[in-house]
Short mmCIF file of C-alpha atoms and ligand atoms in Angstrom, two decimals:
data_model
loop_
_atom_site.label_atom_id
_atom_site.label_comp_id
_atom_site.label_asym_id
_atom_site.label_seq_id
_atom_site.Cartn_x
_atom_site.Cartn_y
_atom_site.Cartn_z
CA MET H 1 4.08 25.82 22.79
CA ASP H 2 -0.02 26.55 23.05
CA ASN H 3 -2.43 23.33 22.62
CA ALA H 4 -3.67 25.06 19.32
CA LYS H 5 -0.23 23.66 17.45
CA THR H 6 -0.49 20.40 19.18
CA ILE H 7 -1.33 17.95 16.71
CA LEU H 8 -1.71 14.42 17.55
CA CYS H 9 -1.80 11.01 15.50
CA ILE H 10 -3.75 8.30 16.56
CA GLY H 11 -2.34 5.02 14.82
CA ALA H 12 1.41 4.92 13.64
CA GLY H 13 1.49 2.33 11.02
CA TYR H 14 2.84 3.24 7.37
CA VAL H 15 0.57 6.21 7.04
CA GLY H 16 0.85 8.07 10.71
CA GLY H 17 4.00 7.54 11.00
CA PRO H 18 5.84 9.03 7.75
CA THR H 19 3.10 11.64 7.46
CA MET H 20 3.60 12.83 11.19
CA ALA H 21 7.13 12.81 10.97
CA VAL H 22 7.44 14.75 7.56
CA ILE H 23 4.95 17.48 9.13
CA ALA H 24 7.46 17.58 12.04
CA ASP H 25 9.70 18.17 10.08
CA LYS H 26 8.62 20.97 7.67
CA CYS H 27 6.41 22.75 10.66
CA THR H 28 9.20 23.23 13.34
CA ASP H 29 6.49 25.62 15.36
CA TYR H 30 3.87 22.47 16.09
CA LYS H 31 4.27 19.84 18.53
CA VAL H 32 3.51 16.75 16.72
CA ILE H 33 2.27 13.64 19.12
CA VAL H 34 1.74 9.92 17.46
CA VAL H 35 0.13 7.15 19.82
CA ASP H 36 -0.70 3.76 18.77
CA LEU H 37 -2.11 1.01 21.07
CA ASN H 38 0.69 -1.48 19.80
CA LYS H 39 3.78 -0.46 22.25
CA GLU H 40 6.17 -2.91 20.43
CA ARG H 41 5.06 -0.46 17.10
CA ILE H 42 5.90 2.95 19.52
CA ASP H 43 9.14 1.27 20.76
CA GLY H 44 10.16 0.52 17.12
CA TRP H 45 9.38 4.49 16.23
CA ASN H 46 11.27 5.48 19.34
CA SER H 47 14.55 3.08 18.53
CA ASP H 48 16.99 3.06 16.21
CA LYS H 49 15.25 0.58 14.14
CA LEU H 50 12.31 1.68 12.73
CA PRO H 51 9.28 0.02 12.49
CA ILE H 52 8.77 -0.05 8.87
CA PHE H 53 11.10 -0.04 6.04
CA GLU H 54 10.87 3.59 3.81
CA PRO H 55 13.86 5.29 2.09
CA GLY H 56 14.60 8.93 3.63
CA LEU H 57 12.39 8.02 7.03
CA ASP H 58 15.31 7.17 9.30
CA GLU H 59 16.86 11.16 8.92
CA VAL H 60 13.65 12.79 9.00
CA VAL H 61 12.58 10.85 12.03
CA LYS H 62 15.99 11.02 13.58
CA ARG H 63 15.77 14.90 13.30
CA ALA H 64 12.92 15.75 14.49
CA ARG H 65 12.29 13.26 17.15
CA GLY H 66 12.24 14.89 20.56
CA ARG H 67 12.74 18.04 19.59
CA ASN H 68 9.20 18.35 18.19
CA LEU H 69 8.18 14.50 17.04
CA PHE H 70 7.20 12.17 20.02
CA PHE H 71 5.94 8.63 19.68
CA THR H 72 3.64 7.01 23.15
CA THR H 73 1.71 4.96 23.72
CA ASP H 74 -0.52 7.30 26.35
CA VAL H 75 -3.48 7.49 24.48
CA ALA H 76 -5.38 9.76 27.42
CA ALA H 77 -2.74 12.32 27.31
CA SER H 78 -2.04 12.82 24.65
CA ILE H 79 -5.70 13.54 23.39
CA LYS H 80 -6.20 15.87 26.66
CA GLU H 81 -2.93 17.69 24.91
CA ALA H 82 -3.73 18.16 21.36
CA SER H 83 -6.12 20.42 19.95
CA ILE H 84 -5.64 18.89 16.18
CA ILE H 85 -6.26 15.02 16.03
CA PHE H 86 -5.56 12.86 12.84
CA VAL H 87 -6.61 9.17 13.01
CA SER H 88 -4.75 6.91 11.10
CA VAL H 89 -5.70 3.48 12.24
CA ASN H 90 -6.73 0.55 10.15
CA THR H 91 -9.69 0.25 8.54
CA PRO H 92 -9.93 -3.53 6.94
CA THR H 93 -12.05 -5.08 4.64
CA LYS H 94 -15.25 -6.29 7.48
CA THR H 95 -14.63 -10.04 7.74
CA PHE H 96 -18.19 -10.52 9.19
CA GLY H 97 -21.62 -9.63 9.15
CA GLU H 98 -23.36 -7.24 6.62
CA GLY H 99 -21.11 -6.14 3.63
CA ALA H 100 -18.72 -8.23 4.51
CA GLY H 101 -15.45 -8.90 2.01
CA MET H 102 -16.02 -5.90 0.89
CA ALA H 103 -17.76 -3.11 3.14
CA ALA H 104 -14.51 -1.00 5.85
CA ASP H 105 -14.82 -2.31 8.74
CA LEU H 106 -14.99 0.92 11.07
CA GLN H 107 -15.16 -0.50 14.56
CA TYR H 108 -11.48 0.64 15.31
CA TRP H 109 -12.39 4.04 13.80
CA GLU H 110 -15.52 4.17 15.74
CA LYS H 111 -13.33 3.31 19.16
CA THR H 112 -10.96 5.56 18.82
CA ALA H 113 -13.51 8.49 17.99
CA ARG H 114 -15.28 7.27 21.65
CA ALA H 115 -11.63 7.41 23.03
CA ILE H 116 -11.59 10.89 22.05
CA ILE H 117 -14.34 11.69 23.91
CA GLU H 118 -14.06 10.20 26.92
CA HIS H 119 -10.58 11.82 27.05
CA ALA H 120 -11.48 15.36 25.58
CA GLU H 121 -11.31 18.00 28.06
CA ASP H 122 -11.85 21.31 25.27
CA ASP H 123 -13.03 21.03 22.04
CA LYS H 124 -10.99 19.80 18.81
CA ILE H 125 -10.71 19.34 15.48
CA VAL H 126 -10.67 15.50 14.13
CA ILE H 127 -8.99 14.62 11.04
CA GLU H 128 -10.30 11.60 9.14
CA LYS H 129 -6.35 10.19 7.33
CA SER H 130 -7.27 6.80 7.43
CA THR H 131 -9.47 6.07 4.24
CA LEU H 132 -13.34 6.05 4.92
CA PRO H 133 -16.01 5.41 3.27
CA VAL H 134 -18.04 8.53 2.18
CA LYS H 135 -20.51 10.05 4.69
CA THR H 136 -18.15 8.03 7.12
CA ALA H 137 -17.37 11.83 8.68
CA GLU H 138 -21.18 12.72 8.87
CA ALA H 139 -21.30 9.27 11.57
CA MET H 140 -18.35 10.29 13.15
CA HIS H 141 -19.86 13.83 13.61
CA ARG H 142 -23.02 12.68 15.04
CA ILE H 143 -20.83 10.32 17.54
CA LEU H 144 -18.58 12.97 18.58
CA GLU H 145 -21.04 15.28 19.08
CA SER H 146 -22.83 12.93 21.57
CA ASN H 147 -20.77 14.14 24.42
CA ASP H 148 -22.13 15.02 27.59
CA LYS H 149 -19.66 17.29 28.62
CA GLY H 150 -20.73 20.53 25.94
CA LEU H 151 -17.99 19.83 24.31
CA HIS H 152 -17.60 20.91 19.87
CA PHE H 153 -15.90 18.82 17.50
CA ASP H 154 -15.08 19.68 13.58
CA VAL H 155 -14.80 16.75 11.48
CA ILE H 156 -12.36 17.54 8.62
CA SER H 157 -11.38 14.52 5.97
CA ASN H 158 -7.98 14.74 5.20
CA PRO H 159 -6.52 11.94 2.92
CA GLU H 160 -3.05 10.86 2.21
CA PHE H 161 -1.90 9.75 -1.10
CA MET H 162 1.04 9.06 -0.67
CA ALA H 163 2.60 5.68 -1.76
CA GLU H 164 4.81 3.54 -0.04
CA GLY H 165 8.67 3.21 -1.13
CA THR H 166 8.42 7.05 -2.06
CA ALA H 167 6.22 8.06 1.18
CA VAL H 168 8.63 10.66 2.43
CA ASP H 169 9.25 12.50 -1.29
CA ASP H 170 5.31 12.08 -1.87
CA LEU H 171 5.15 13.96 1.53
CA ARG H 172 7.56 16.30 0.43
CA ASN H 173 6.32 17.43 -2.85
CA PRO H 174 2.82 16.23 -2.89
CA ASP H 175 0.70 16.56 -6.39
CA ARG H 176 -1.74 17.76 -4.16
CA VAL H 177 -2.89 17.84 -0.30
CA LEU H 178 -6.98 17.32 -0.49
CA ILE H 179 -8.78 18.95 2.64
CA GLY H 180 -13.01 18.77 2.99
CA ALA H 181 -14.42 20.07 5.65
CA MET H 182 -18.22 21.49 6.86
CA GLU H 183 -19.60 23.76 4.63
CA THR H 184 -20.53 25.83 8.34
CA GLU H 185 -18.43 28.88 9.92
CA ARG H 186 -16.96 26.31 12.30
CA GLY H 187 -16.24 23.91 9.54
CA GLN H 188 -14.31 26.34 7.41
CA LYS H 189 -12.72 28.18 10.66
CA ALA H 190 -11.18 24.22 11.62
CA LEU H 191 -10.55 24.00 7.63
CA LYS H 192 -8.10 26.93 7.60
CA ARG H 193 -6.07 25.59 10.64
CA ILE H 194 -5.36 22.48 8.64
CA VAL H 195 -4.40 24.30 5.11
CA ASP H 196 -2.12 26.50 7.97
CA ILE H 197 -0.41 23.32 8.85
CA TYR H 198 0.01 22.03 5.13
CA SER H 199 1.17 25.56 3.66
CA CYS H 200 4.61 25.37 6.05
CA TRP H 201 5.76 23.52 2.72
CA VAL H 202 3.14 23.05 0.29
CA PRO H 203 2.41 25.67 -1.87
CA ALA H 204 -1.43 27.18 -1.83
CA GLU H 205 -2.18 26.20 -5.21
CA LYS H 206 -1.58 22.37 -4.22
CA ILE H 207 -3.82 22.78 -1.81
CA LYS H 208 -7.46 22.05 -2.51
CA THR H 209 -10.39 22.83 -0.17
CA THR H 210 -13.88 20.90 -1.15
CA ASN H 211 -16.87 19.86 1.04
CA VAL H 212 -15.98 16.55 3.32
CA TRP H 213 -17.98 14.51 1.35
CA SER H 214 -16.05 14.61 -2.09
CA SER H 215 -12.59 14.71 -0.24
CA GLU H 216 -13.82 11.00 0.96
CA LEU H 217 -15.13 10.14 -2.40
CA SER H 218 -12.11 11.50 -3.75
CA LYS H 219 -9.45 9.07 -2.44
CA LEU H 220 -11.59 6.13 -2.93
CA VAL H 221 -11.89 7.34 -7.41
CA ALA H 222 -7.83 7.90 -6.82
CA ASN H 223 -7.04 4.77 -5.38
CA ALA H 224 -9.89 2.59 -8.22
CA MET H 225 -8.68 4.95 -11.74
CA LEU H 226 -4.84 3.91 -10.43
CA ALA H 227 -6.08 0.04 -9.93
CA GLN H 228 -7.92 0.75 -12.80
CA ARG H 229 -5.44 1.09 -14.88
CA ILE H 230 -3.02 -1.29 -13.78
CA SER H 231 -5.90 -4.26 -14.17
CA SER H 232 -6.48 -2.27 -18.27
CA ILE H 233 -2.46 -2.70 -18.81
CA ASN H 234 -2.11 -6.25 -17.30
CA SER H 235 -5.09 -7.37 -19.28
CA ILE H 236 -3.38 -6.48 -22.58
CA SER H 237 -0.70 -8.48 -21.22
CA ALA H 238 -2.73 -11.69 -21.25
CA LEU H 239 -3.41 -10.96 -25.00
CA CYS H 240 0.25 -10.26 -26.15
CA GLU H 241 1.43 -13.59 -24.69
CA LYS H 242 -0.86 -15.03 -27.30
CA THR H 243 0.54 -12.71 -30.16
CA GLU H 244 3.61 -11.24 -31.19
CA ALA H 245 2.99 -8.00 -29.71
CA GLU H 246 5.47 -6.98 -26.64
CA ILE H 247 3.14 -5.58 -23.54
CA ASN H 248 6.34 -3.17 -22.85
CA ASP H 249 6.24 -1.39 -26.34
CA VAL H 250 2.24 -1.39 -26.29
CA SER H 251 2.11 0.49 -22.81
CA ASP H 252 5.12 2.97 -24.41
CA ALA H 253 3.15 3.79 -27.25
CA ILE H 254 0.40 4.14 -25.64
CA GLY H 255 1.66 6.36 -22.45
CA MET H 256 3.17 8.53 -25.29
CA ASP H 257 -0.32 9.73 -26.32
CA SER H 258 -0.67 12.64 -23.24
CA ARG H 259 -3.82 12.57 -22.99
CA ILE H 260 -3.22 8.92 -21.83
CA GLY H 261 0.29 9.43 -20.01
CA ALA H 262 2.98 7.37 -19.34
CA LYS H 263 2.87 6.33 -15.44
CA PHE H 264 0.72 3.39 -13.95
CA LEU H 265 1.42 1.40 -17.03
CA LYS H 266 3.54 -1.33 -16.21
CA ALA H 267 2.15 -4.70 -16.29
CA GLY H 268 3.43 -7.11 -13.56
CA VAL H 269 1.76 -10.00 -11.40
CA GLY H 270 -1.01 -7.76 -10.16
CA PHE H 271 -1.54 -4.85 -7.83
CA GLY H 272 -0.94 -5.34 -4.21
CA GLY H 273 -0.73 -3.22 -0.84
CA SER H 274 -3.41 -2.00 1.78
CA CYS H 275 -5.48 0.32 -0.23
CA PHE H 276 -6.29 -0.62 -3.62
CA LYS H 277 -8.64 -3.94 -3.39
CA LYS H 278 -9.90 -2.84 -0.01
CA ASP H 279 -11.17 0.87 -1.67
CA ILE H 280 -12.10 -0.63 -4.66
CA LEU H 281 -14.41 -2.96 -2.49
CA ASN H 282 -15.61 -0.28 -0.50
CA LEU H 283 -16.59 1.14 -3.70
CA VAL H 284 -18.38 -1.23 -5.01
CA TYR H 285 -20.34 -1.75 -1.45
CA LEU H 286 -21.16 1.59 -1.78
CA CYS H 287 -22.41 1.75 -5.22
CA LYS H 288 -25.05 -1.05 -4.67
CA HIS H 289 -25.86 0.25 -1.71
CA TYR H 290 -27.04 3.41 -3.77
CA GLY H 291 -28.77 1.07 -5.83
CA LEU H 292 -26.47 1.46 -8.77
CA PRO H 293 -25.59 -2.01 -9.65
CA GLU H 294 -24.07 -1.71 -12.64
CA VAL H 295 -21.57 1.12 -11.41
CA ALA H 296 -20.98 -1.76 -8.78
CA ASP H 297 -20.02 -4.24 -11.52
CA TYR H 298 -17.90 -2.00 -13.63
CA TRP H 299 -15.28 -1.35 -10.52
CA GLU H 300 -15.25 -4.68 -9.34
CA GLN H 301 -14.29 -6.38 -12.69
CA VAL H 302 -11.31 -3.98 -11.72
CA VAL H 303 -10.30 -6.66 -8.59
CA LYS H 304 -11.43 -9.89 -10.65
CA MET H 305 -8.93 -8.97 -13.50
CA ASN H 306 -6.15 -8.39 -11.07
CA ASP H 307 -7.14 -11.92 -9.48
CA PHE H 308 -6.62 -13.15 -13.10
CA GLN H 309 -3.48 -11.83 -13.35
CA GLU H 310 -1.96 -13.63 -10.21
CA THR H 311 -3.21 -16.98 -11.20
CA ARG H 312 -2.45 -16.57 -15.05
CA PHE H 313 0.91 -16.05 -14.05
CA VAL H 314 1.36 -19.19 -12.02
CA ARG H 315 -0.59 -21.45 -14.88
CA ARG H 316 2.53 -20.08 -17.25
CA VAL H 317 4.79 -21.34 -14.54
CA ILE H 318 3.01 -24.95 -14.57
CA LYS H 319 2.57 -25.35 -17.96
CA ASN H 320 6.21 -24.53 -18.77
CA MET H 321 7.77 -26.11 -16.95
CA PHE H 322 6.39 -29.93 -18.12
CA ASN H 323 2.33 -29.28 -16.02
CA THR H 324 4.59 -29.98 -12.94
CA VAL H 325 5.91 -28.39 -10.08
CA ALA H 326 5.17 -31.16 -7.50
CA GLY H 327 8.55 -31.66 -5.96
CA LYS H 328 10.55 -28.97 -7.55
CA LYS H 329 12.90 -26.06 -6.04
CA ILE H 330 11.03 -23.06 -6.82
CA ALA H 331 12.91 -19.69 -5.78
CA LEU H 332 11.21 -16.41 -5.38
CA PHE H 333 12.75 -12.90 -5.74
CA GLY H 334 11.04 -10.71 -3.89
CA PHE H 335 7.76 -11.01 -1.68
CA ALA H 336 7.07 -7.73 -1.08
CA PHE H 337 3.45 -5.70 -2.72
CA LYS H 338 6.11 -3.60 -4.66
CA ALA H 339 9.90 -2.43 -4.54
CA ASN H 340 11.50 -0.26 -1.66
CA THR H 341 9.30 -1.40 0.85
CA GLY H 342 8.95 -4.53 3.38
CA ASP H 343 5.43 -4.44 3.17
CA THR H 344 3.64 -7.65 2.18
CA ARG H 345 -0.06 -6.55 2.52
CA GLU H 346 -2.18 -8.26 -0.22
CA ALA H 347 1.01 -8.80 -2.04
CA PRO H 348 0.73 -10.74 -5.00
CA ALA H 349 3.42 -13.24 -3.65
CA ILE H 350 1.11 -14.53 -0.86
CA TYR H 351 -1.44 -15.91 -3.40
CA ILE H 352 1.15 -16.92 -5.95
CA SER H 353 2.92 -18.76 -3.01
CA LYS H 354 -0.40 -20.31 -1.75
CA MET H 355 -0.82 -21.26 -5.37
CA LEU H 356 2.77 -23.04 -5.87
CA LEU H 357 2.54 -24.84 -2.43
CA ASP H 358 -0.74 -26.51 -3.12
CA GLU H 359 0.69 -27.97 -6.28
CA HIS H 360 2.92 -28.86 -3.62
CA ALA H 361 5.87 -27.49 -4.87
CA SER H 362 9.24 -26.20 -2.74
CA LEU H 363 9.30 -22.53 -1.98
CA SER H 364 12.48 -20.81 -1.58
CA ILE H 365 11.91 -17.17 -1.19
CA TYR H 366 14.13 -14.20 -1.20
CA ASP H 367 13.41 -10.32 -0.31
CA PRO H 368 15.78 -7.15 0.63
CA GLU H 369 13.46 -6.35 3.14
CA ALA H 370 10.02 -8.29 3.58
CA LEU H 371 11.16 -11.77 4.70
CA ASP H 372 9.68 -11.37 8.30
CA ASN H 373 6.74 -10.01 6.85
CA ALA H 374 6.88 -12.65 4.47
CA LYS H 375 6.86 -15.79 7.13
CA ILE H 376 4.28 -14.06 9.21
CA ASP H 377 1.93 -14.16 5.76
CA LEU H 378 2.73 -18.17 5.28
CA ALA H 379 3.29 -19.56 8.72
CA ASP H 380 -0.26 -21.03 8.73
CA GLN H 381 0.39 -23.03 4.93
CA GLU H 382 1.92 -26.42 4.58
CA GLY H 383 4.54 -27.74 2.89
CA ASP H 384 8.03 -26.81 2.18
CA ILE H 385 8.93 -23.25 2.89
CA GLU H 386 12.61 -22.04 3.41
CA PHE H 387 13.06 -18.22 4.01
CA VAL H 388 16.82 -17.34 2.66
CA ASN H 389 18.75 -14.21 3.16
CA ASP H 390 21.28 -14.93 0.29
CA PRO H 391 19.95 -14.60 -3.63
CA TYR H 392 22.22 -16.82 -4.63
CA GLU H 393 21.63 -19.49 -2.01
CA CYS H 394 17.70 -19.28 -3.22
CA ALA H 395 18.75 -19.93 -6.33
CA GLU H 396 20.87 -23.00 -5.84
CA ASP H 397 19.04 -26.45 -7.16
CA ALA H 398 16.30 -24.59 -7.81
CA HIS H 399 14.07 -25.22 -11.22
CA ALA H 400 12.83 -22.04 -11.79
CA ILE H 401 13.00 -18.38 -10.77
CA LEU H 402 10.17 -16.63 -9.94
CA ILE H 403 10.57 -12.85 -10.28
CA ILE H 404 7.67 -10.89 -7.88
CA THR H 405 9.01 -7.62 -6.91
CA GLU H 406 10.42 -4.92 -8.80
CA TRP H 407 13.79 -4.28 -7.16
CA ASP H 408 16.67 -3.02 -8.31
CA GLU H 409 19.26 -5.30 -6.88
CA PHE H 410 17.67 -8.33 -8.71
CA LYS H 411 19.03 -6.61 -12.20
CA ASN H 412 22.44 -6.69 -11.04
CA TYR H 413 22.67 -10.42 -10.24
CA ASP H 414 25.41 -12.94 -11.69
CA TYR H 415 23.10 -14.34 -13.53
CA SER H 416 25.28 -17.00 -15.14
CA LYS H 417 26.71 -18.22 -11.32
CA ILE H 418 22.85 -18.58 -10.77
CA LEU H 419 22.38 -20.77 -13.72
CA LYS H 420 25.10 -22.92 -12.80
CA SER H 421 23.90 -23.67 -9.73
CA MET H 422 20.09 -24.37 -10.66
CA LYS H 423 18.78 -27.67 -11.54
CA LYS H 424 18.29 -27.56 -15.53
CA PRO H 425 16.14 -26.95 -17.81
CA ALA H 426 16.54 -23.52 -15.71
CA PHE H 427 13.61 -21.40 -16.11
CA ILE H 428 13.30 -17.72 -15.19
CA PHE H 429 9.50 -16.12 -14.94
CA ASP H 430 9.82 -12.13 -14.66
CA GLY H 431 6.86 -11.46 -13.51
CA ARG H 432 8.33 -7.40 -13.32
CA ASN H 433 9.87 -7.32 -16.89
CA ILE H 434 12.69 -5.77 -15.15
CA LEU H 435 15.40 -7.95 -16.56
CA ASN H 436 17.55 -8.31 -19.24
CA HIS H 437 15.93 -10.87 -21.58
CA LYS H 438 17.72 -11.55 -24.52
CA GLU H 439 20.54 -11.84 -22.24
CA LEU H 440 19.30 -14.27 -20.11
CA PHE H 441 18.07 -16.54 -23.01
CA GLU H 442 21.66 -16.39 -24.62
CA LEU H 443 22.99 -17.84 -20.77
CA GLY H 444 21.00 -20.81 -21.62
CA PHE H 445 17.78 -19.82 -19.19
CA ASN H 446 14.16 -20.67 -20.66
CA VAL H 447 13.00 -17.23 -20.11
CA SER H 448 9.50 -16.48 -19.75
CA PRO H 449 8.79 -12.13 -19.78
CA LEU H 450 5.37 -11.29 -18.80
CA GLY H 451 3.42 -9.97 -21.39
CA SER H 452 5.53 -11.32 -24.39
CA PRO H 453 6.03 -14.65 -25.85
CA ASP H 454 8.20 -17.57 -23.98
CA MET H 455 12.22 -17.64 -25.37
CA LEU H 456 12.60 -21.27 -24.61
CA ASN H 457 15.89 -23.07 -24.92
CA LEU H 458 14.17 -26.75 -25.41
C1 UDX Z 515 -4.10 2.97 7.74
C2 UDX Z 515 -5.47 2.51 7.06
O1 UDX Z 515 -5.07 0.95 6.52
C3 UDX Z 515 -5.44 3.31 5.46
O2 UDX Z 515 -7.11 2.63 5.25
C4 UDX Z 515 -5.79 4.59 5.73
O3 UDX Z 515 -5.78 4.71 4.76
C5 UDX Z 515 -4.37 5.27 6.91
O4 UDX Z 515 -4.65 4.50 7.42
P1 UDX Z 515 -1.38 2.18 7.13
O5 UDX Z 515 -0.99 3.09 8.56
O6 UDX Z 515 -1.23 1.68 6.29
O7 UDX Z 515 -3.21 2.53 6.98
O8 UDX Z 515 -2.09 1.30 8.38
P2 UDX Z 515 -1.42 0.50 9.66
O9 UDX Z 515 -0.13 0.31 9.51
O10 UDX Z 515 -1.99 -0.50 9.81
O11 UDX Z 515 -1.61 1.24 10.83
C6 UDX Z 515 -2.36 1.36 12.05
C7 UDX Z 515 -1.97 1.25 13.12
O12 UDX Z 515 -3.22 2.38 13.96
C8 UDX Z 515 -1.89 0.18 13.58
O13 UDX Z 515 -0.29 0.36 13.95
C9 UDX Z 515 -2.54 0.10 15.21
O14 UDX Z 515 -2.25 -0.66 16.02
C10 UDX Z 515 -3.30 1.45 15.38
N1 UDX Z 515 -4.38 1.37 15.81
C11 UDX Z 515 -5.43 0.86 15.65
C12 UDX Z 515 -4.68 1.78 17.15
O15 UDX Z 515 -3.59 2.67 17.85
N2 UDX Z 515 -5.98 1.83 17.78
C13 UDX Z 515 -6.70 0.97 17.38
O16 UDX Z 515 -8.15 1.30 18.11
C14 UDX Z 515 -6.55 0.31 15.84
C1 UDX Z 516 -1.20 3.83 -3.59
C2 UDX Z 516 -1.73 4.91 -4.19
O1 UDX Z 516 -0.91 4.90 -4.87
C3 UDX Z 516 -1.59 5.97 -3.12
O2 UDX Z 516 -1.85 6.62 -4.07
C4 UDX Z 516 -2.56 5.63 -1.79
O3 UDX Z 516 -2.62 6.69 -1.01
C5 UDX Z 516 -2.37 3.94 -1.49
O4 UDX Z 516 -2.43 3.46 -2.49
P1 UDX Z 516 0.63 2.12 -2.58
O5 UDX Z 516 -0.12 0.85 -2.27
O6 UDX Z 516 1.87 2.57 -1.57
O7 UDX Z 516 0.10 3.10 -3.30
O8 UDX Z 516 2.14 2.14 -4.20
P2 UDX Z 516 1.50 2.21 -5.45
O9 UDX Z 516 2.88 2.53 -6.03
O10 UDX Z 516 0.33 2.70 -6.26
O11 UDX Z 516 1.24 0.57 -6.08
C6 UDX Z 516 0.36 -0.57 -5.87
C7 UDX Z 516 0.86 -1.61 -6.18
O12 UDX Z 516 0.31 -1.71 -8.10
C8 UDX Z 516 2.02 -1.75 -6.27
O13 UDX Z 516 1.71 -3.75 -6.34
C9 UDX Z 516 2.73 -2.33 -7.93
O14 UDX Z 516 3.47 -2.89 -8.12
C10 UDX Z 516 1.69 -2.27 -8.59
N1 UDX Z 516 1.73 -1.73 -10.02
C11 UDX Z 516 1.79 -0.04 -9.84
C12 UDX Z 516 1.85 -1.86 -11.06
O15 UDX Z 516 2.07 -3.39 -11.16
N2 UDX Z 516 2.11 -1.09 -12.29
C13 UDX Z 516 1.91 -0.37 -11.98
O16 UDX Z 516 2.16 0.30 -13.20
C14 UDX Z 516 1.99 0.72 -11.11
#
């Protein structure tokens, strides 16, 4: 295999791993190497139990691994071998110095760029797969070109739009692939090589090419707009709880307008995940940096509304349970930030748990995939917390069940059996509106659907 068709991805996380697995699966004449500093992660990718849970991923990895897909920790050798390098290392929100709490922390990105310079022996195309602030490519280009080996690096922006839980489907059938390149002859040549990779399976009309800055900005804006829809509908759910309106009906009614569209209008306990909050704060920081405080305030409100939604949910739990949850067992059904993933980054469950622990509640937590991560997230919390592998055991002797994640299996439990095992009066707070509220109410539960009035048997 010639080096022009050897692809490397640095960062074997939720983005890098699945993306490269699908590229290897679809483009069998390319060799795809995925490298990560974290040996445990790489061992996971090379084992039968992949380090991330993603429907359909096991089969894709099994088909391609050892054929044209390889996972390794050998950064130096893999940089030497590949001519196309995707960088998918994490870019968390800065926790220190200027821009702390808002700007992106680019230290891993810069370290990676320096590793590329150190080990490269020929020209490379370097692709930003991580979400980065606008103009990062420019800085990266400068760092890469500062090498004293006379090597040239073309920096391309190719943000990933897949969502967790549906990553494999999203990667196989993307709405669009966005590729941004410098508007120079070299930049356009590099662009064509990346277009060629995606053309193995993505129709030409779905591959959109732009300049680097538009591509970088589009990623931030796509996430900000999606999150904005969620905050908008969540803000209305608060109003619905005070009136006779039902949020699901409002969502359906407005979503039937083809100009608005039905997707991303599901009210819930708030959005989580590694991207939305981080990317909006990043956008806010950029707007402030460019002297646009009104634009910054506008977008920051999306995050504030999300915080409000999480807090509001807990306040309702406390209020309905006679203004105290101290010493009461509360069962959390779901901890992942969304269904079909074990990922808990920025999960509303973390904030909800902490608020309930502050109120001295005893927590019992069940999630089909996310318990290991939940344990890590709550490791430094004082208070009474148990992690249980069985939902029925989780709810036993509980005063309330909180539905935090929209796992399908929650819909099919035997709730009359659950009710019998709970303390009375028994409460269900459906933070995702996935259960049959009327049925539960008739069984004897006190039901609080999100975004509609309480159904109390008291
Ligand atoms: C990451 C970013 O968080 C996101 O902004 C971007 O859009 C895509 O990449 P994700 O894949 O979910 O998303 O992150 P994570 O699961 O944390 O994976 C990053 C991996 O990079 C980790 O496995 C980490 O060990 C690895 N890494 C990090 C390196 O190999 N080298 C480094 O210097 C830093
Ligand atoms: C998101 C973007 O969708 C994806 O394009 C980008 O590449 C990464 O960030 P992800 O965070 O994996 O993907 O999941 P997503 O499906 O967008 O859900 C994010 C959060 O919003 C979850 O907590 C989810 O429960 C919540 N959500 C989503 C709602 O509360 N209501 C909705 O209608 C949709």
